[in-house]
């Protein structure tokens, strides 16, 4: 494995220049450059410091395990204790270090999700079928089939199906 090219990919994925990474790690830009071109090898302590800044650790950096790419329909996990007429399935379960939570939400006519209080992260939804009213701090917004919505989780929010047919929403939350 080429240590340098893997570090460079992680740096670029974070949007850092060599100079920015060097500053955050208290190293020189020339050292980062030499490291990425495999001209020098870091100490374990230096590598750990760089990986921390890049959002990972030694275990994940050297892991050869292939991350799961495809999540089958029969692997979805249902959410229980929901209001009547609401069905939610978690689309990706048992994924370490994920930064988003994707769900399929089905709302029968007139059904609504529980009100959620303030939390970190953002929420995105795509209306696959029907229409949905999104209530954010008491204000109503309508999204119809083929439309999407986005808001910050720092508000009181919930969804309701105002229609006469089932509404289906792909709902993604950052965590």
CSV table of C-alpha atoms in Angstrom, one decimal:
chain,number,residue,atom,x,y,z
A,1,UNK,CA,0.0,0.0,0.0
A,2,UNK,CA,1.2,3.5,-0.9
A,3,UNK,CA,0.9,5.5,2.3
A,4,UNK,CA,1.5,8.8,0.6
A,5,UNK,CA,-1.3,8.5,-2.0
A,6,UNK,CA,-3.8,7.4,0.7
A,7,UNK,CA,-2.9,10.4,2.9
A,8,UNK,CA,-3.2,12.7,-0.1
A,9,UNK,CA,-6.7,11.4,-0.9
A,10,UNK,CA,-7.8,11.9,2.7
A,11,UNK,CA,-6.3,15.5,2.6
A,12,UNK,CA,-8.1,16.4,-0.6
A,13,UNK,CA,-11.3,14.9,0.6
A,14,UNK,CA,-11.2,17.2,3.6
A,15,UNK,CA,-10.4,20.1,1.2
A,16,UNK,CA,-7.1,20.9,2.8
A,17,UNK,CA,-4.0,22.2,1.0
A,18,UNK,CA,-0.7,20.8,2.0
A,19,UNK,CA,0.0,24.1,3.8
A,20,UNK,CA,-3.3,23.9,5.8
A,21,UNK,CA,-2.7,20.3,6.8
A,22,UNK,CA,0.9,21.1,7.8
A,23,UNK,CA,-0.3,24.0,10.0
A,24,UNK,CA,-3.0,21.9,11.7
A,25,UNK,CA,-0.4,19.2,12.4
A,26,UNK,CA,2.4,21.5,13.4
A,27,UNK,CA,4.5,20.2,10.6
A,28,UNK,CA,6.2,21.7,7.5
A,29,UNK,CA,4.5,21.8,4.1
A,30,UNK,CA,7.6,20.3,2.6
A,31,UNK,CA,7.3,17.3,5.0
A,32,UNK,CA,3.7,16.8,3.9
A,33,UNK,CA,4.8,17.0,0.3
A,34,UNK,CA,7.6,14.4,0.8
A,35,UNK,CA,5.2,12.2,2.8
A,36,UNK,CA,2.6,12.2,0.0
A,37,UNK,CA,5.2,11.3,-2.6
A,38,UNK,CA,6.5,8.5,-0.3
A,39,UNK,CA,10.0,10.1,0.0
A,40,UNK,CA,9.8,10.0,3.8
A,41,UNK,CA,8.1,7.9,6.4
A,42,UNK,CA,6.4,9.4,9.5
A,43,UNK,CA,6.8,8.2,13.0
A,44,UNK,CA,3.8,6.4,14.4
A,45,UNK,CA,3.1,9.5,16.6
A,46,UNK,CA,3.3,11.9,13.6
A,47,UNK,CA,1.1,9.6,11.5
A,48,UNK,CA,-1.5,9.5,14.4
A,49,UNK,CA,-1.5,13.3,14.6
A,50,UNK,CA,-2.0,13.6,10.8
A,51,UNK,CA,-4.8,11.1,10.8
A,52,UNK,CA,-6.6,12.8,13.7
A,53,UNK,CA,-6.6,16.0,11.7
A,54,UNK,CA,-7.9,14.1,8.7
A,55,UNK,CA,-10.8,12.6,10.8
A,56,UNK,CA,-9.6,9.0,11.1
A,57,UNK,CA,-7.3,6.8,13.1
A,58,UNK,CA,-4.7,4.1,12.5
A,59,UNK,CA,-7.2,1.2,12.7
A,60,UNK,CA,-9.4,2.6,9.9
A,61,UNK,CA,-6.5,4.0,7.9
A,62,UNK,CA,-4.9,0.5,7.6
A,63,UNK,CA,-8.1,-1.5,7.4
A,64,UNK,CA,-8.3,-3.5,4.2
A,65,UNK,CA,-12.0,-4.3,4.9
A,66,UNK,CA,-14.3,-3.3,2.0
A,67,UNK,CA,-17.0,-1.0,3.2
A,68,UNK,CA,-20.5,-2.0,2.4
A,69,UNK,CA,-21.8,-0.3,-0.7
A,70,UNK,CA,-25.2,-1.8,-1.5
A,71,UNK,CA,-27.9,-2.1,1.1
A,72,UNK,CA,-30.7,-4.5,0.1
A,73,UNK,CA,-34.4,-3.9,0.6
A,74,UNK,CA,-34.8,-6.8,3.0
A,75,UNK,CA,-32.0,-5.4,5.2
A,76,UNK,CA,-34.0,-2.3,6.2
A,77,UNK,CA,-34.8,-1.9,9.8
A,78,UNK,CA,-38.3,-0.8,10.8
A,79,UNK,CA,-38.7,1.9,13.5
A,80,UNK,CA,-41.3,1.0,16.2
A,81,UNK,CA,-43.5,3.0,18.5
A,82,UNK,CA,-44.6,5.5,15.8
A,83,UNK,CA,-47.9,7.4,15.6
A,84,UNK,CA,-50.8,5.6,13.8
A,85,UNK,CA,-50.4,5.7,10.0
A,86,UNK,CA,-46.6,6.4,10.1
A,87,UNK,CA,-44.1,3.8,8.9
A,88,UNK,CA,-40.4,4.5,8.9
A,89,UNK,CA,-37.6,2.1,7.7
A,90,UNK,CA,-33.9,2.8,8.3
A,91,UNK,CA,-32.2,2.2,4.9
A,92,UNK,CA,-28.6,1.7,6.2
A,93,UNK,CA,-28.0,-0.1,9.4
A,94,UNK,CA,-24.8,-1.2,11.1
A,95,UNK,CA,-22.6,1.3,9.3
A,96,UNK,CA,-19.8,2.6,11.4
A,97,UNK,CA,-18.8,6.3,11.2
A,98,UNK,CA,-21.7,7.3,9.0
A,99,UNK,CA,-22.5,11.0,9.0
A,100,UNK,CA,-26.1,10.7,7.7
A,101,UNK,CA,-29.2,8.7,8.5
A,102,UNK,CA,-31.4,7.8,5.6
A,103,UNK,CA,-35.0,6.6,5.9
A,104,UNK,CA,-38.1,5.9,3.9
A,105,UNK,CA,-41.1,7.5,5.6
A,106,UNK,CA,-44.6,6.4,4.6
A,107,UNK,CA,-47.5,8.6,5.9
A,108,UNK,CA,-51.1,7.4,5.5
A,109,UNK,CA,-53.7,10.2,4.7
A,110,UNK,CA,-53.9,12.5,7.7
A,111,UNK,CA,-51.0,10.9,9.6
A,112,UNK,CA,-48.1,12.9,11.0
A,113,UNK,CA,-44.7,12.2,12.5
A,114,UNK,CA,-43.9,13.0,16.1
A,115,UNK,CA,-42.7,16.6,16.8
A,116,UNK,CA,-38.9,16.7,17.0
A,117,UNK,CA,-37.2,19.3,19.2
A,118,UNK,CA,-34.0,21.1,18.5
A,119,UNK,CA,-31.0,18.9,17.5
A,120,UNK,CA,-27.7,19.1,15.7
A,121,UNK,CA,-27.6,18.4,12.0
A,122,UNK,CA,-29.7,19.1,8.9
A,123,UNK,CA,-32.6,17.3,7.3
A,124,UNK,CA,-33.4,16.7,3.7
A,125,UNK,CA,-36.4,15.1,2.2
A,126,UNK,CA,-37.5,14.1,-1.3
A,127,UNK,CA,-41.2,13.4,-1.9
A,128,UNK,CA,-41.4,10.2,-3.8
A,129,UNK,CA,-45.2,9.9,-3.8
A,130,UNK,CA,-48.1,12.2,-2.7
A,131,UNK,CA,-47.5,15.4,-0.8
A,132,UNK,CA,-46.5,16.4,2.6
A,133,UNK,CA,-46.8,19.4,4.9
A,134,UNK,CA,-43.6,20.2,6.8
A,135,UNK,CA,-44.1,22.2,10.0
A,136,UNK,CA,-41.0,24.2,11.1
A,137,UNK,CA,-41.5,26.3,14.3
A,138,UNK,CA,-45.2,26.3,13.6
A,139,UNK,CA,-45.0,27.5,10.0
A,140,UNK,CA,-46.3,25.1,7.3
A,141,UNK,CA,-44.5,24.4,4.0
A,142,UNK,CA,-46.0,22.1,1.3
A,143,UNK,CA,-43.8,19.7,-0.8
A,144,UNK,CA,-45.4,17.7,-3.6
A,145,UNK,CA,-44.4,14.6,-5.4
A,146,UNK,CA,-41.0,15.2,-7.1
A,147,UNK,CA,-40.1,18.1,-4.9
A,148,UNK,CA,-37.7,18.2,-2.0
A,149,UNK,CA,-37.1,20.1,1.2
A,150,UNK,CA,-34.2,21.0,3.4
A,151,UNK,CA,-33.9,22.6,6.9
A,152,UNK,CA,-31.7,22.8,9.9
A,153,UNK,CA,-32.5,20.6,12.9
A,154,UNK,CA,-32.4,23.6,15.3
A,155,UNK,CA,-36.1,24.1,15.2
A,156,UNK,CA,-39.3,22.2,16.3
A,157,UNK,CA,-40.4,20.2,13.2
A,158,UNK,CA,-42.7,17.4,12.0
A,159,UNK,CA,-44.4,16.2,8.8
A,160,UNK,CA,-48.0,15.6,8.0
A,161,UNK,CA,-49.8,14.0,5.0
A,162,UNK,CA,-52.6,16.4,4.0
A,163,UNK,CA,-53.6,14.3,1.0
A,164,UNK,CA,-56.1,11.4,0.4
A,165,UNK,CA,-53.4,9.0,-0.7
A,166,UNK,CA,-50.3,7.7,1.0
A,167,UNK,CA,-47.2,9.9,1.0
A,168,UNK,CA,-43.7,8.4,0.6
A,169,UNK,CA,-40.6,10.5,1.5
A,170,UNK,CA,-36.9,9.7,1.3
A,171,UNK,CA,-35.7,11.4,4.5
A,172,UNK,CA,-32.0,12.1,5.1
A,173,UNK,CA,-30.6,13.5,8.4
A,174,UNK,CA,-27.0,14.5,9.0
A,175,UNK,CA,-25.7,13.3,12.4
